[in-house]
Amino acid sequence: VLKKTRMFQFEDDDLDSTKRFIECFDGDSEGPSVSYLPGTHLTPVFLKLGLDDLPDEAKDIASQATGGFENASFGNEEALDLLVEEVSDWMLGRSPSDRRGARKQISGIMDAEIEE
């Protein structure tokens, strides 16, 4: 059962308890595998909202209210994509990877694009 269990540990996650969890297994049995990924505890959170996501009757009002911003996102889409790829690899029976140091993320960055 533990061979099918995978932990996903983020490089800069101050809330992570993967190491303590793995220490709970005795030396006679193999513990779960661990995928090491860049990111923080909030890496799995990515929100992207745009005017195209709104009903037509609300687009003009929203455009005026946002001062011309058409899209806004929170989180790191690239780090989320790495996580999705790693989960997919786990489901397909592939070995865990170690991608630490691949990219640093600063938590809480707000990214907005202005399209004209």
mmCIF file of C-alpha atoms in Angstrom:
data_model
loop_
_atom_site.group_PDB
_atom_site.id
_atom_site.type_symbol
_atom_site.label_atom_id
_atom_site.label_comp_id
_atom_site.label_asym_id
_atom_site.label_seq_id
_atom_site.Cartn_x
_atom_site.Cartn_y
_atom_site.Cartn_z
ATOM 1 C CA VAL A 1 0.000 0.000 0.000
ATOM 2 C CA LEU A 2 2.787 2.472 0.857
ATOM 3 C CA LYS A 3 4.393 1.980 -2.554
ATOM 4 C CA LYS A 4 1.249 3.534 -4.028
ATOM 5 C CA THR A 5 1.353 6.465 -1.614
ATOM 6 C CA ARG A 6 3.140 9.629 -2.730
ATOM 7 C CA MET A 7 3.860 12.773 -0.776
ATOM 8 C CA PHE A 8 4.254 16.096 -2.621
ATOM 9 C CA GLN A 9 6.646 18.396 -0.786
ATOM 10 C CA PHE A 10 7.124 22.045 -1.743
ATOM 11 C CA GLU A 11 10.549 23.569 -1.311
ATOM 12 C CA ASP A 12 9.500 26.689 0.620
ATOM 13 C CA ASP A 13 6.539 25.282 2.567
ATOM 14 C CA ASP A 14 6.863 26.233 6.239
ATOM 15 C CA LEU A 15 3.749 24.200 7.083
ATOM 16 C CA ASP A 16 4.947 20.940 5.506
ATOM 17 C CA SER A 17 5.132 17.830 7.700
ATOM 18 C CA THR A 18 6.370 15.299 5.130
ATOM 19 C CA LYS A 19 9.624 14.603 6.950
ATOM 20 C CA ARG A 20 7.871 13.939 10.280
ATOM 21 C CA PHE A 21 5.302 11.723 8.541
ATOM 22 C CA ILE A 22 7.988 9.596 6.896
ATOM 23 C CA GLU A 23 9.841 9.277 10.224
ATOM 24 C CA CYS A 24 6.763 7.462 11.588
ATOM 25 C CA PHE A 25 7.564 4.358 9.517
ATOM 26 C CA ASP A 26 9.873 1.776 10.988
ATOM 27 C CA GLY A 27 13.115 0.892 9.206
ATOM 28 C CA ASP A 28 11.771 -2.522 8.127
ATOM 29 C CA SER A 29 9.164 -1.163 5.737
ATOM 30 C CA GLU A 30 9.489 1.192 2.834
ATOM 31 C CA GLY A 31 7.686 4.473 3.396
ATOM 32 C CA PRO A 32 5.794 6.478 0.816
ATOM 33 C CA SER A 33 7.644 8.074 -2.098
ATOM 34 C CA VAL A 34 8.182 11.851 -2.151
ATOM 35 C CA SER A 35 8.082 14.265 -5.064
ATOM 36 C CA TYR A 36 10.055 17.447 -4.368
ATOM 37 C CA LEU A 37 8.703 20.554 -6.073
ATOM 38 C CA PRO A 38 9.432 24.275 -6.093
ATOM 39 C CA GLY A 39 6.871 26.491 -4.446
ATOM 40 C CA THR A 40 5.096 27.175 -1.187
ATOM 41 C CA HIS A 41 2.107 25.863 0.719
ATOM 42 C CA LEU A 42 -0.123 27.934 -1.600
ATOM 43 C CA THR A 43 1.344 26.641 -4.871
ATOM 44 C CA PRO A 44 -1.757 24.504 -5.557
ATOM 45 C CA VAL A 45 -3.835 27.707 -5.460
ATOM 46 C CA PHE A 46 -4.068 29.547 -8.770
ATOM 47 C CA LEU A 47 -6.859 31.904 -9.734
ATOM 48 C CA LYS A 48 -7.224 33.631 -13.067
ATOM 49 C CA LEU A 49 -10.156 35.889 -13.795
ATOM 50 C CA GLY A 50 -10.830 37.870 -16.905
ATOM 51 C CA LEU A 51 -13.548 39.899 -18.528
ATOM 52 C CA ASP A 52 -14.175 36.986 -20.879
ATOM 53 C CA ASP A 53 -15.318 34.972 -17.845
ATOM 54 C CA LEU A 54 -18.201 37.385 -17.235
ATOM 55 C CA PRO A 55 -21.604 37.521 -18.933
ATOM 56 C CA ASP A 56 -21.747 40.002 -21.834
ATOM 57 C CA GLU A 57 -23.993 42.417 -19.949
ATOM 58 C CA ALA A 58 -21.442 42.733 -17.122
ATOM 59 C CA LYS A 59 -18.283 43.195 -19.232
ATOM 60 C CA ASP A 60 -18.648 46.954 -19.830
ATOM 61 C CA ILE A 61 -19.327 47.706 -16.166
ATOM 62 C CA ALA A 62 -16.447 45.506 -15.020
ATOM 63 C CA SER A 63 -14.069 47.087 -17.540
ATOM 64 C CA GLN A 64 -14.936 50.562 -16.272
ATOM 65 C CA ALA A 65 -14.631 49.484 -12.639
ATOM 66 C CA THR A 66 -11.194 47.928 -13.151
ATOM 67 C CA GLY A 67 -9.754 50.871 -15.054
ATOM 68 C CA GLY A 68 -9.032 48.867 -18.191
ATOM 69 C CA PHE A 69 -7.674 45.684 -16.621
ATOM 70 C CA GLU A 70 -9.015 42.718 -18.547
ATOM 71 C CA ASN A 71 -7.302 39.857 -16.708
ATOM 72 C CA ALA A 72 -5.951 39.293 -13.220
ATOM 73 C CA SER A 73 -4.329 36.253 -11.681
ATOM 74 C CA PHE A 74 -3.100 35.155 -8.282
ATOM 75 C CA GLY A 75 -0.548 32.427 -7.811
ATOM 76 C CA ASN A 76 2.085 30.826 -9.958
ATOM 77 C CA GLU A 77 0.690 29.016 -12.984
ATOM 78 C CA GLU A 78 4.043 27.462 -13.934
ATOM 79 C CA ALA A 79 4.538 25.957 -10.458
ATOM 80 C CA LEU A 80 0.962 24.650 -10.530
ATOM 81 C CA ASP A 81 1.634 23.056 -13.928
ATOM 82 C CA LEU A 82 4.671 21.264 -12.453
ATOM 83 C CA LEU A 83 2.477 19.912 -9.663
ATOM 84 C CA VAL A 84 -0.192 18.728 -12.108
ATOM 85 C CA GLU A 85 2.475 17.010 -14.200
ATOM 86 C CA GLU A 86 3.919 15.333 -11.112
ATOM 87 C CA VAL A 87 0.503 14.090 -9.946
ATOM 88 C CA SER A 88 -0.148 12.749 -13.442
ATOM 89 C CA ASP A 89 3.216 10.958 -13.426
ATOM 90 C CA TRP A 90 2.341 9.400 -10.044
ATOM 91 C CA MET A 91 -1.014 8.187 -11.380
ATOM 92 C CA LEU A 92 0.755 6.653 -14.372
ATOM 93 C CA GLY A 93 3.187 4.797 -12.085
ATOM 94 C CA ARG A 94 6.255 6.925 -12.818
ATOM 95 C CA SER A 95 8.956 7.577 -10.240
ATOM 96 C CA PRO A 96 8.925 10.777 -8.182
ATOM 97 C CA SER A 97 11.113 13.642 -9.315
ATOM 98 C CA ASP A 98 13.198 16.198 -7.491
ATOM 99 C CA ARG A 99 12.578 19.631 -8.984
ATOM 100 C CA ARG A 100 13.712 21.705 -6.021
ATOM 101 C CA GLY A 101 15.594 24.816 -6.968
ATOM 102 C CA ALA A 102 14.007 24.839 -10.409
ATOM 103 C CA ARG A 103 12.237 28.107 -9.712
ATOM 104 C CA LYS A 104 11.718 30.295 -6.653
ATOM 105 C CA GLN A 105 8.292 31.772 -6.027
ATOM 106 C CA ILE A 106 7.397 34.727 -3.877
ATOM 107 C CA SER A 107 4.052 34.070 -2.278
ATOM 108 C CA GLY A 108 1.273 36.568 -2.794
ATOM 109 C CA ILE A 109 2.304 38.185 -6.034
ATOM 110 C CA MET A 110 -0.558 39.673 -7.983
ATOM 111 C CA ASP A 111 -0.103 39.574 -11.729
ATOM 112 C CA ALA A 112 -2.288 41.622 -14.022
ATOM 113 C CA GLU A 113 -2.216 42.159 -17.759
ATOM 114 C CA ILE A 114 -3.693 45.069 -19.613
ATOM 115 C CA GLU A 115 -5.015 44.300 -23.072
ATOM 116 C CA GLU A 116 -5.967 47.124 -25.382
#
